[in-house]
XYZ file of C-alpha atoms in Angstrom:
720
model
C 26.050 -7.050 -11.292
C 24.594 -10.509 -12.084
C 23.965 -12.842 -9.167
C 24.956 -16.513 -9.364
C 22.138 -18.824 -8.232
C 22.729 -22.578 -8.081
C 20.431 -24.667 -10.253
C 18.047 -27.032 -8.516
C 18.877 -30.723 -8.688
C 15.254 -31.410 -9.678
C 14.316 -31.077 -13.319
C 12.221 -28.050 -14.195
C 10.050 -27.095 -17.159
C 10.196 -23.360 -17.823
C 8.503 -21.526 -20.693
C 8.979 -17.965 -21.901
C 5.970 -16.637 -23.837
C 6.530 -13.575 -26.016
C 3.700 -11.805 -27.860
C 4.166 -11.238 -31.600
C 4.227 -7.528 -32.593
C 1.984 -6.956 -29.632
C 1.183 -3.265 -30.156
C 0.246 -3.958 -33.770
C -1.987 -6.882 -32.755
C -3.828 -4.697 -30.231
C -4.516 -2.111 -32.946
C -5.560 -4.823 -35.417
C -8.088 -6.145 -32.918
C -9.561 -2.651 -32.665
C -9.396 -2.179 -36.472
C -9.732 -5.615 -38.159
C -9.302 -4.042 -41.608
C -5.580 -3.662 -40.810
C -4.982 -7.433 -40.708
C -2.746 -8.587 -43.531
C -1.590 -5.043 -44.359
C 1.887 -3.619 -43.627
C 1.298 -1.765 -40.392
C 3.357 0.074 -37.790
C 2.460 1.715 -34.500
C 4.022 5.156 -34.181
C 4.546 7.381 -31.182
C 3.840 10.646 -32.943
C 5.812 13.827 -32.635
C 6.561 16.651 -35.005
C 10.014 15.386 -36.015
C 9.901 13.109 -39.091
C 6.564 11.564 -38.225
C 7.507 10.165 -34.846
C 9.235 6.964 -33.743
C 8.060 3.448 -34.631
C 7.479 1.259 -31.572
C 6.097 -1.840 -33.353
C 6.257 -3.108 -36.939
C 4.115 -5.911 -38.360
C 5.734 -8.869 -40.139
C 4.082 -7.770 -43.391
C 5.850 -4.393 -43.135
C 9.167 -6.029 -42.265
C 9.140 -7.792 -45.611
C 9.436 -4.357 -47.219
C 12.456 -3.467 -45.074
C 10.682 -1.377 -42.429
C 12.535 -1.463 -39.103
C 11.753 -0.233 -35.619
C 14.709 2.122 -35.714
C 13.041 4.179 -38.438
C 10.919 7.270 -38.126
C 7.423 7.422 -39.592
C 8.566 9.451 -42.598
C 11.355 6.951 -43.348
C 8.918 4.028 -43.168
C 6.688 5.767 -45.700
C 9.615 6.081 -48.087
C 10.498 2.390 -47.785
C 6.891 1.163 -47.875
C 4.467 3.785 -49.242
C 1.413 1.615 -48.485
C 2.273 1.172 -44.810
C -0.483 1.942 -42.327
C 0.805 4.133 -39.477
C -1.340 3.923 -36.344
C -0.669 6.505 -33.677
C -0.395 5.551 -30.035
C -3.082 7.280 -27.943
C -1.803 10.486 -26.344
C -2.478 11.687 -22.809
C -0.777 14.595 -21.031
C 1.457 15.178 -24.033
C 2.912 11.652 -24.094
C 2.068 8.134 -25.197
C -0.752 6.466 -23.252
C -0.021 2.731 -22.996
C -2.892 1.774 -20.689
C -4.779 -0.015 -23.478
C -1.764 -2.205 -24.210
C -1.249 -2.962 -20.518
C -4.851 -4.112 -20.203
C -4.518 -6.345 -23.249
C -1.365 -7.865 -21.746
C -3.267 -8.612 -18.558
C -5.792 -10.617 -20.572
C -3.002 -12.858 -21.826
C -1.478 -13.290 -18.371
C -4.798 -14.370 -16.880
C -4.993 -17.215 -19.425
C -1.389 -18.385 -19.110
C -1.519 -18.459 -15.312
C -4.131 -21.237 -15.373
C -1.514 -23.978 -15.754
C 1.414 -22.894 -13.625
C 3.286 -20.245 -11.664
C 3.365 -17.107 -13.771
C 5.776 -14.157 -13.742
C 4.891 -11.117 -15.818
C 8.242 -9.891 -17.105
C 6.968 -6.950 -19.178
C 3.900 -5.639 -20.945
C 4.103 -8.434 -23.564
C 6.180 -11.297 -22.129
C 5.645 -13.875 -19.409
C 7.628 -16.662 -17.719
C 5.826 -19.875 -16.736
C 6.966 -22.633 -14.400
C 5.126 -25.701 -15.709
C 7.004 -28.291 -13.658
C 4.030 -29.374 -11.542
C 1.677 -29.544 -14.523
C 4.249 -31.572 -16.486
C 4.834 -34.000 -13.604
C 1.074 -34.509 -13.276
C 0.687 -35.193 -16.988
C 3.651 -37.573 -16.948
C 2.086 -39.529 -14.087
C -1.489 -39.618 -15.389
C -1.187 -39.515 -19.181
C 2.452 -39.853 -20.313
C 3.206 -38.545 -23.825
C 4.671 -41.855 -24.985
C 1.182 -43.353 -24.727
C -0.523 -40.640 -26.787
C -1.883 -41.776 -30.129
C -3.038 -38.317 -31.206
C -0.975 -35.171 -30.721
C -2.261 -31.674 -31.399
C -1.148 -30.185 -34.706
C 0.227 -27.057 -33.034
C 2.525 -29.158 -30.840
C 3.850 -30.983 -33.934
C 4.969 -27.618 -35.359
C 7.462 -27.240 -32.495
C 11.138 -26.632 -33.256
C 13.263 -29.030 -31.189
C 16.916 -28.001 -31.191
C 19.231 -30.844 -32.122
C 16.553 -32.790 -33.984
C 17.921 -33.854 -37.381
C 15.545 -32.648 -40.074
C 18.043 -32.370 -42.915
C 17.529 -35.826 -44.379
C 14.287 -34.844 -46.049
C 12.094 -36.662 -43.547
C 8.782 -35.262 -42.383
C 9.502 -32.662 -39.719
C 6.198 -33.169 -37.916
C 6.722 -36.900 -37.852
C 10.157 -36.414 -36.297
C 8.611 -34.245 -33.581
C 5.973 -36.900 -32.941
C 8.631 -39.567 -32.511
C 10.631 -37.362 -30.140
C 7.559 -36.767 -27.966
C 6.559 -40.474 -27.995
C 10.020 -41.836 -27.098
C 9.907 -44.593 -24.498
C 13.643 -44.595 -23.809
C 13.909 -40.849 -23.118
C 15.269 -39.734 -19.747
C 13.063 -38.034 -17.195
C 14.159 -34.538 -18.166
C 13.234 -34.985 -21.828
C 9.910 -36.589 -20.900
C 9.088 -33.496 -18.842
C 9.986 -31.284 -21.802
C 7.706 -33.381 -24.014
C 4.857 -32.680 -21.581
C 5.835 -29.002 -21.651
C 5.522 -28.970 -25.456
C 1.918 -30.179 -25.236
C 0.961 -27.785 -22.418
C 2.446 -24.672 -24.041
C 0.848 -25.472 -27.418
C -2.521 -25.778 -25.705
C -2.054 -22.482 -23.853
C -1.043 -20.623 -27.018
C -4.158 -21.843 -28.811
C -6.293 -20.760 -25.853
C -4.758 -17.265 -25.968
C -5.526 -17.038 -29.686
C -9.111 -18.173 -29.153
C -9.896 -15.792 -26.291
C -7.888 -12.689 -27.261
C -7.170 -13.037 -31.004
C -3.449 -12.584 -30.237
C -0.676 -14.885 -31.426
C 2.431 -15.553 -29.362
C 5.710 -17.463 -29.564
C 7.353 -19.501 -26.827
C 10.624 -21.049 -25.705
C 10.635 -24.219 -23.578
C 13.683 -25.315 -21.582
C 14.903 -26.300 -18.115
C 15.604 -22.727 -16.935
C 14.599 -19.129 -17.602
C 17.789 -18.152 -19.401
C 17.499 -20.838 -22.069
C 13.736 -20.389 -22.454
C 14.223 -16.661 -23.058
C 16.841 -17.314 -25.731
C 14.647 -19.892 -27.462
C 11.411 -17.886 -27.613
C 12.791 -15.442 -30.163
C 14.388 -18.020 -32.452
C 11.260 -18.907 -34.450
C 8.587 -16.238 -34.781
C 5.730 -15.567 -35.190
C 3.260 -18.016 -33.626
C 5.757 -20.855 -33.054
C 7.542 -22.539 -30.171
C 11.114 -23.750 -29.727
C 12.400 -26.447 -27.358
C 15.909 -26.702 -25.872
C 16.743 -30.242 -24.629
C 19.736 -30.598 -22.314
C 21.752 -32.272 -25.095
C 21.404 -29.178 -27.300
C 22.521 -26.500 -24.813
C 26.154 -26.385 -25.955
C 25.178 -26.161 -29.604
C 22.925 -23.178 -28.826
C 25.463 -21.257 -26.749
C 28.697 -21.963 -28.596
C 27.925 -19.581 -31.435
C 25.698 -17.121 -29.582
C 27.223 -13.581 -29.587
C 28.164 -12.570 -26.067
C 26.212 -9.306 -26.326
C 22.983 -11.234 -27.062
C 23.023 -12.786 -23.630
C 20.865 -11.107 -21.004
C 22.905 -8.813 -18.690
C 25.884 -8.852 -21.068
C 24.754 -6.078 -23.378
C 26.397 -3.307 -21.358
C 29.724 -2.642 -19.703
C 30.280 -6.241 -18.624
C 29.866 -7.520 -22.174
C 32.189 -4.830 -23.526
C 34.789 -5.749 -20.921
C 34.587 -9.434 -21.875
C 35.170 -8.516 -25.497
C 37.988 -6.002 -25.016
C 39.758 -7.426 -21.969
C 39.210 -11.169 -22.341
C 38.715 -11.559 -26.092
C 35.320 -13.245 -25.614
C 32.965 -12.823 -28.591
C 30.605 -15.764 -28.130
C 29.230 -17.451 -25.027
C 31.158 -20.557 -26.013
C 34.437 -18.612 -25.731
C 33.898 -18.430 -21.962
C 34.417 -22.198 -21.685
C 38.172 -21.730 -22.047
C 38.461 -19.843 -18.735
C 38.465 -21.658 -15.399
C 36.098 -20.388 -12.738
C 38.974 -19.067 -10.617
C 40.216 -16.886 -13.484
C 36.803 -15.324 -13.994
C 36.407 -14.795 -10.245
C 39.796 -13.135 -10.051
C 38.883 -10.717 -12.834
C 35.227 -9.956 -12.035
C 34.769 -10.993 -8.432
C 33.556 -14.229 -6.883
C 29.856 -13.761 -7.554
C 30.058 -12.443 -11.129
C 32.858 -14.848 -12.015
C 30.771 -17.813 -10.879
C 27.767 -16.508 -12.821
C 29.820 -16.227 -16.039
C 31.161 -19.742 -15.566
C 27.602 -21.063 -15.111
C 25.969 -19.359 -18.099
C 28.681 -20.654 -20.415
C 27.349 -24.134 -19.537
C 23.654 -23.213 -19.627
C 23.301 -23.306 -15.832
C 20.868 -20.904 -14.176
C 18.958 -21.384 -10.947
C 16.811 -18.241 -11.231
C 13.267 -19.104 -10.130
C 10.024 -18.035 -11.727
C 8.433 -15.626 -9.292
C 4.713 -16.013 -8.783
C 3.888 -12.465 -9.863
C 0.990 -11.469 -12.088
C 1.282 -7.774 -11.260
C 4.182 -5.418 -12.018
C 6.811 -4.822 -9.345
C 6.794 -1.089 -10.023
C 4.972 1.654 -11.906
C 6.705 4.266 -14.004
C 6.057 7.160 -16.321
C 8.708 8.731 -18.541
C 9.367 10.754 -21.665
C 12.383 11.494 -23.843
C 13.346 14.892 -25.223
C 15.907 14.226 -27.963
C 17.975 16.815 -29.794
C 16.472 20.293 -29.956
C 13.536 19.221 -27.777
C 15.760 18.928 -24.700
C 14.445 20.704 -21.601
C 16.780 23.572 -20.732
C 14.986 25.447 -17.949
C 13.673 24.463 -14.537
C 10.087 25.607 -15.285
C 10.040 23.415 -18.401
C 11.222 20.436 -16.385
C 8.626 21.128 -13.693
C 5.849 21.227 -16.302
C 6.720 17.785 -17.625
C 7.310 16.385 -14.155
C 3.762 17.413 -13.259
C 2.425 15.549 -16.301
C 4.422 12.418 -15.520
C 3.453 12.481 -11.847
C -0.216 12.860 -12.724
C -0.075 9.692 -14.822
C 1.871 7.853 -12.123
C -0.627 8.870 -9.455
C -3.486 7.643 -11.650
C -1.868 4.239 -12.053
C -1.127 3.974 -8.337
C -4.729 4.842 -7.632
C -5.940 2.125 -10.017
C -3.547 -0.471 -8.560
C -4.715 0.346 -5.061
C -8.374 0.110 -6.042
C -8.127 -3.096 -8.085
C -5.295 -5.020 -6.413
C -5.184 -3.588 -2.866
C -1.476 -2.738 -3.160
C 0.473 0.338 -2.078
C 3.871 1.624 -3.197
C 6.421 2.996 -0.762
C 9.272 4.589 -2.739
C 9.310 7.379 -5.314
C 12.347 7.550 -7.631
C 13.360 10.126 -10.231
C 15.613 9.273 -13.190
C 16.959 11.681 -15.791
C 19.517 11.929 -18.553
C 21.223 15.264 -19.052
C 24.107 17.030 -20.740
C 26.184 20.140 -20.095
C 27.152 22.309 -23.042
C 30.430 23.705 -21.699
C 32.037 21.519 -19.115
C 34.900 19.067 -19.113
C 32.747 16.726 -17.063
C 29.936 16.651 -19.614
C 29.751 12.834 -19.483
C 28.804 12.853 -15.817
C 25.525 11.019 -15.249
C 22.539 12.764 -13.746
C 22.078 11.150 -10.308
C 18.914 9.224 -9.549
C 17.110 10.325 -6.397
C 14.544 8.581 -4.192
C 12.308 9.394 -1.242
C 9.326 7.858 0.588
C 6.220 8.020 -1.585
C 3.290 10.129 -0.430
C -0.022 9.366 -2.108
C -1.765 12.222 -3.872
C -0.976 13.906 -7.190
C 0.083 17.196 -5.608
C 2.384 15.505 -3.100
C 4.012 13.302 -5.754
C 4.562 16.343 -7.969
C 6.091 18.306 -5.107
C 8.404 15.476 -4.056
C 9.487 14.701 -7.625
C 10.405 18.328 -8.238
C 12.399 18.425 -5.007
C 14.243 15.286 -6.099
C 15.034 16.853 -9.462
C 16.397 20.008 -7.845
C 18.579 17.914 -5.537
C 19.889 15.931 -8.500
C 20.496 19.052 -10.570
C 22.481 20.709 -7.765
C 24.641 17.605 -7.561
C 25.001 17.435 -11.344
C 26.087 21.013 -12.103
C 26.829 22.478 -8.688
C 24.666 24.298 -6.168
C 25.207 27.802 -7.522
C 24.462 26.920 -11.114
C 20.777 26.127 -10.563
C 18.158 28.677 -11.555
C 14.878 27.657 -9.947
C 12.547 30.379 -11.189
C 13.851 32.039 -14.339
C 13.520 30.769 -17.886
C 17.027 31.686 -19.008
C 19.141 28.848 -20.397
C 21.801 27.797 -17.906
C 24.009 25.560 -20.040
C 22.386 22.210 -19.274
C 19.671 20.133 -20.928
C 17.441 17.216 -19.938
C 16.974 14.597 -22.662
C 15.040 12.023 -20.640
C 12.842 12.275 -17.561
C 10.969 9.577 -15.642
C 9.380 8.934 -12.253
C 8.669 5.522 -10.804
C 6.977 4.008 -7.757
C 8.450 0.842 -6.291
C 8.437 -1.387 -3.203
C 4.788 -2.196 -3.814
C 3.252 -4.368 -1.110
C -0.271 -5.713 -0.482
C -2.423 -4.001 2.108
C -2.685 -6.305 5.179
C -5.880 -8.335 5.198
C -6.771 -7.147 8.725
C -7.543 -3.627 7.554
C -11.209 -2.798 8.175
C -13.625 0.115 8.207
C -15.597 1.834 10.940
C -18.724 -0.089 9.933
C -17.052 -3.390 10.808
C -15.946 -1.861 14.095
C -19.506 -0.937 15.065
C -20.846 -4.346 14.036
C -18.163 -6.245 15.913
C -18.442 -4.482 19.280
C -20.302 -6.125 22.164
C -19.863 -3.311 24.700
C -21.153 0.271 24.614
C -19.094 2.721 22.572
C -19.779 5.804 24.573
C -18.170 4.732 27.825
C -14.703 4.452 26.353
C -13.173 5.255 22.973
C -10.128 3.074 23.556
C -11.140 0.320 21.135
C -12.108 2.850 18.511
C -8.758 4.530 18.854
C -7.021 1.164 18.470
C -8.811 0.545 15.181
C -7.832 4.024 14.044
C -4.211 3.506 15.028
C -3.974 0.224 13.122
C -5.528 1.704 10.000
C -3.426 4.843 10.168
C -0.214 2.804 10.173
C -1.142 1.507 6.722
C -1.270 4.935 5.142
C 1.810 6.418 3.481
C 3.115 9.669 4.943
C 0.995 12.624 3.925
C -2.130 10.715 2.917
C -4.987 13.103 3.561
C -7.623 11.948 1.146
C -10.410 11.773 3.719
C -10.162 15.298 5.055
C -13.498 16.149 3.495
C -15.192 13.595 5.755
C -14.355 15.611 8.884
C -17.278 17.945 8.384
C -19.942 19.588 10.563
C -22.351 17.000 9.188
C -20.760 14.297 11.347
C -21.068 16.408 14.484
C -24.682 17.331 13.713
C -25.950 13.781 13.497
C -24.056 12.881 16.668
C -25.874 15.690 18.487
C -29.229 14.525 17.100
C -28.563 10.901 17.920
C -27.017 11.214 21.395
C -28.559 14.364 22.915
C -27.941 13.257 26.489
C -24.161 13.449 26.027
C -22.676 16.659 27.269
C -20.883 18.972 24.820
C -17.389 17.707 25.585
C -18.388 14.055 25.199
C -20.031 14.845 21.856
C -16.854 16.587 20.695
C -14.709 13.651 21.816
C -16.952 11.197 19.999
C -16.974 13.306 16.845
C -13.189 13.616 16.942
C -12.722 9.880 17.370
C -15.100 9.081 14.536
C -13.327 11.552 12.285
C -9.983 9.977 13.085
C -11.346 6.543 12.318
C -12.722 7.760 9.008
C -9.179 8.776 8.139
C -8.164 5.149 8.637
C -10.443 3.686 5.946
C -8.342 1.682 3.508
C -10.410 -1.090 2.047
C -14.165 -0.867 2.546
C -14.302 2.648 1.187
C -12.733 2.557 -2.249
C -8.952 2.430 -1.665
C -8.430 4.651 -4.675
C -9.285 7.570 -2.406
C -5.894 7.101 -0.809
C -4.256 8.676 -3.817
C -5.540 12.058 -2.766
C -6.085 13.043 -6.368
C -9.114 14.987 -7.448
C -9.877 12.341 -10.034
C -10.015 9.583 -7.455
C -12.119 11.707 -5.117
C -14.627 12.477 -7.858
C -14.876 8.839 -8.863
C -15.635 7.765 -5.300
C -17.646 10.719 -3.974
C -21.009 9.010 -4.351
C -19.643 5.865 -2.768
C -18.427 7.863 0.233
C -21.815 9.485 0.753
C -23.662 6.177 0.570
C -21.168 4.651 2.985
C -21.416 7.458 5.538
C -25.231 7.358 5.328
C -25.127 3.636 5.980
C -22.794 4.047 8.948
C -24.986 6.847 10.314
C -28.068 4.632 10.221
C -26.242 1.774 11.899
C -24.859 4.176 14.503
C -28.276 5.644 15.374
C -29.997 2.274 15.541
C -27.295 0.783 17.702
C -27.232 3.784 20.021
C -30.977 3.632 20.693
C -30.663 -0.022 21.562
C -27.691 0.613 23.861
C -29.370 3.630 25.448
C -32.262 1.487 26.669
C -29.855 -1.088 27.986
C -27.803 1.563 29.784
C -30.855 2.842 31.658
C -31.497 -0.665 32.972
C -27.919 -1.402 33.873
C -25.961 1.665 34.886
C -23.377 -0.370 36.708
C -21.810 -1.689 33.519
C -20.651 1.713 32.279
C -18.395 4.443 33.542
C -20.752 7.176 34.851
C -20.172 10.869 34.399
C -19.270 12.975 37.430
C -22.867 14.193 37.585
C -24.207 10.638 37.710
C -21.685 9.751 40.397
C -22.738 12.596 42.676
C -26.433 11.953 42.097
C -26.336 8.196 42.624
C -23.796 8.087 45.451
C -25.293 6.863 48.697
C -22.794 7.304 51.525
C -25.051 6.100 54.327
C -25.287 2.396 55.081
C -28.580 2.940 56.891
C -30.443 4.254 53.826
C -30.523 7.979 54.679
C -30.246 10.314 51.695
C -27.718 13.090 51.415
C -30.323 15.797 51.227
C -32.013 14.550 54.394
C -28.762 14.529 56.348
C -27.783 17.982 55.134
C -30.944 19.366 56.675
C -29.638 18.175 60.036
C -26.329 20.006 59.651
C -25.632 22.720 62.233
C -26.057 26.342 61.207
C -23.059 28.711 61.474
C -20.889 31.079 59.487
C -17.639 29.634 60.730
C -18.351 26.157 59.446
C -15.485 24.264 57.940
C -15.418 21.864 55.007
C -13.291 18.823 55.803
C -12.170 17.176 52.577
C -10.413 13.875 52.250
C -10.611 10.440 53.797
C -12.003 10.438 57.280
C -11.204 7.871 59.896
C -14.032 5.417 60.330
C -14.453 6.153 64.059
C -16.134 4.107 66.645
C -19.258 5.784 68.064
C -18.220 8.375 70.572
C -14.588 8.533 69.455
C -13.149 12.027 68.930
C -11.359 13.194 65.797
C -9.202 16.333 65.678
C -8.801 17.674 62.154
C -6.059 20.185 61.618
C -7.030 23.381 59.806
C -4.991 23.790 56.635
C -3.021 20.602 57.272
C -3.235 16.874 56.871
C -2.579 14.001 59.224
C -2.344 10.240 58.892
C -2.579 7.932 61.896
C -1.058 4.531 61.874
C -3.121 1.390 61.781
C -5.804 -0.076 59.583
C -8.856 1.987 58.867
C -7.109 5.334 59.369
C -7.151 7.729 56.415
C -6.008 11.153 55.354
C -8.107 14.168 56.434
C -8.020 17.673 54.962
C -9.835 20.623 56.502
C -10.762 23.918 54.859
C -12.686 26.893 56.039
C -15.738 27.260 53.824
C -15.004 30.961 53.388
C -11.614 30.113 51.888
C -13.040 28.136 48.932
C -12.714 30.030 45.660
C -16.244 30.310 44.221
C -14.892 30.686 40.664
C -13.794 27.056 40.749
C -17.392 25.959 41.037
C -18.343 28.109 38.047
C -16.433 25.681 35.837
C -18.561 22.735 36.941
C -21.891 21.672 35.390
C -24.791 23.661 36.782
C -26.430 20.783 38.652
C -23.194 19.986 40.480
C -22.733 23.686 41.294
C -26.189 23.803 42.895
C -25.533 20.688 44.930
C -22.129 21.801 46.201
C -23.430 25.274 47.032
C -26.087 23.576 49.152
C -23.329 21.902 51.128
C -21.276 24.994 51.792
C -24.056 27.581 52.343
C -24.595 28.881 55.940
C -26.256 26.163 57.989
C -29.643 26.897 59.562
C -29.565 24.570 62.553
C -27.357 22.116 64.410
C -28.232 18.595 65.518
C -29.099 18.223 69.205
C -27.183 15.070 69.869
C -23.450 14.913 70.319
C -23.207 11.372 69.026
C -20.967 11.049 66.037
C -22.195 8.782 63.270
C -19.916 6.098 61.937
C -17.586 7.478 59.256
C -18.190 11.127 60.197
C -16.325 13.782 62.126
C -17.518 14.831 65.580
C -17.457 18.421 64.394
C -20.991 19.103 63.189
C -19.715 21.845 60.948
C -17.430 19.454 59.037
C -18.390 17.823 55.732
C -16.143 14.919 54.808
C -15.731 14.329 51.048
C -13.624 12.087 48.881
C -10.190 13.105 47.638
C -11.635 13.376 44.125
C -14.129 15.990 45.224
C -11.331 17.729 47.130
C -9.494 18.110 43.810
C -12.588 19.540 42.190
C -13.101 22.168 44.867
C -9.494 22.996 45.711
C -7.806 22.723 42.325
C -10.559 22.678 39.716
C -9.528 19.224 38.444
C -12.198 16.833 37.283
C -11.062 13.364 38.430
C -10.793 10.196 36.366
C -13.683 8.247 37.861
C -13.593 4.511 38.359
C -16.426 2.294 37.222
C -17.284 1.240 40.783
C -16.397 3.238 43.925
C -13.599 1.643 45.912
C -13.709 0.945 49.614
C -11.361 3.881 50.224
C -14.029 6.451 49.363
C -15.404 8.217 52.404
C -18.987 9.238 53.052
C -20.580 12.615 52.644
C -21.592 13.649 56.177
């Protein structure tokens, strides 16, 4: 239902620009020999020469109308030139006309906020431009006015006395005693005339325009004098325009609401609404619609011109009238696939050129049932989240159709595989993508990630994962257009570039890079997001160049970081091997290998694992076999004791070979015992005990590799 929006108290200048026989003009620009000849653009099919979608003014003089078929037009005007709309996927291809419309929009948007209403019409809010002109160069001071502006039709201007029409327009524009609203409209006349001439110069297209204080009046005025003319609606002429305007000619009153006004209220013109108070209209049609009806009868509309140069949605549809109706599910699926392929192509182009993504897929259809009392029941529209990729859109659209068909004729009446007629027919089918939003500006590629990092990448993948997570959130469900990037090639150059990483670290790095590649949305051509084969083929070379570039940056940066890491190991998280090799548990500078040589020999030696008490020299510690103890007081820590013979040797087999060799050296039978009975600080008095950290205890006892800290904490005990 219509929505009532209060009109702003400030005066506005709104223009509605409508192209003249736009499809014909596009074809005439491609074929100049058609200019001046009766011409029509036809959407061809085998029935009576197809339907006319545009008729030139020369052909209209012969009585040719848009409602005719091609064969009928030939009968009325034998010399008419019928130009066929390009065909793609068995239906009309309008991409050429859309592109031509975009040319016009780019010109019109130079002077004010622009809203593209359709393929060939645009709304302009020229208020700011008019205010600027009024302040800097008011129209009443102009000595020379452009000829095109003097051709304007100003409603309410008396031209019946035989006076010069252009001179009357000049006087109206130059009035010194005009109110502010009319002075703004006078500025609007000059601006719109200039824009229309610029469109003609740059595109060879003519257009007509309506100029008023709101969108509703501007829309009504633009079609009053065509082609290549403009019409102005001053505030004093609003009642004269609306009083005799048929109610069904008003926007949003051509359907059920307009019929109700005619049959229930006896309203035939917009002026007839003036007899009803607002409360009466609200009582009959609700508060919102009643207020809207009361407003339009007085020419009041607060609808704003939205700053939109791009369409709010994309759609693809086709009609199947009469005997061409689709009567089987396979036939419907065939045409759905064609429509979805076109839709996916347009989404891909929008994403590539405008960095926008759609979120909702909707299916619309018109249908009939041959033998049912409820044959007038409408086919329900169905929607779902949009997944990019031709195959996914086709699959989802077909599922939506099946859901709608079950609702339309009943669950048991649907035949999903066979070709037998089931008593229903589809006369119109369309799919659309809506809720289109721009991709956030923060989206970036892996190359920017590598360039922007100031710390090594190989110590932690947390930042890389964050970039991947942010990029992944931008993708619609099911987007898998970068799966081909997760190839053995990526792993191979990681192995060549970082050979000192162990196998698991290489796999982790490769996995993280692959995930991040999936998050590309802008720097690699966004059209890949569509998942279609066409988009992938168009961007394949670009992908390869991009990956090669990233690979070179990756290798160069790694070599630089590798040299830095050798000089400064303390800034990175070491591997478990580096920790064991570089760990120096003795404050007096003795190495682990030297101390191990002093360990007592014996087969009953025990391995004490855990945190040992930092004893005073000569103090005695009593570890419990197979148990743990914790004494109270500062400096006392947990101690675990194991018999060396009880350690499962298979646990060590899972460790890197160098660590295996080192640990086996600790637990092998000892060849001699130290002579002194003095216990070193931090060590057990039992010469057969080796005190390790709790992390190493987990490695030996449970086979768990610990999460190592960057720098050892003070709680870590010494290896004795």
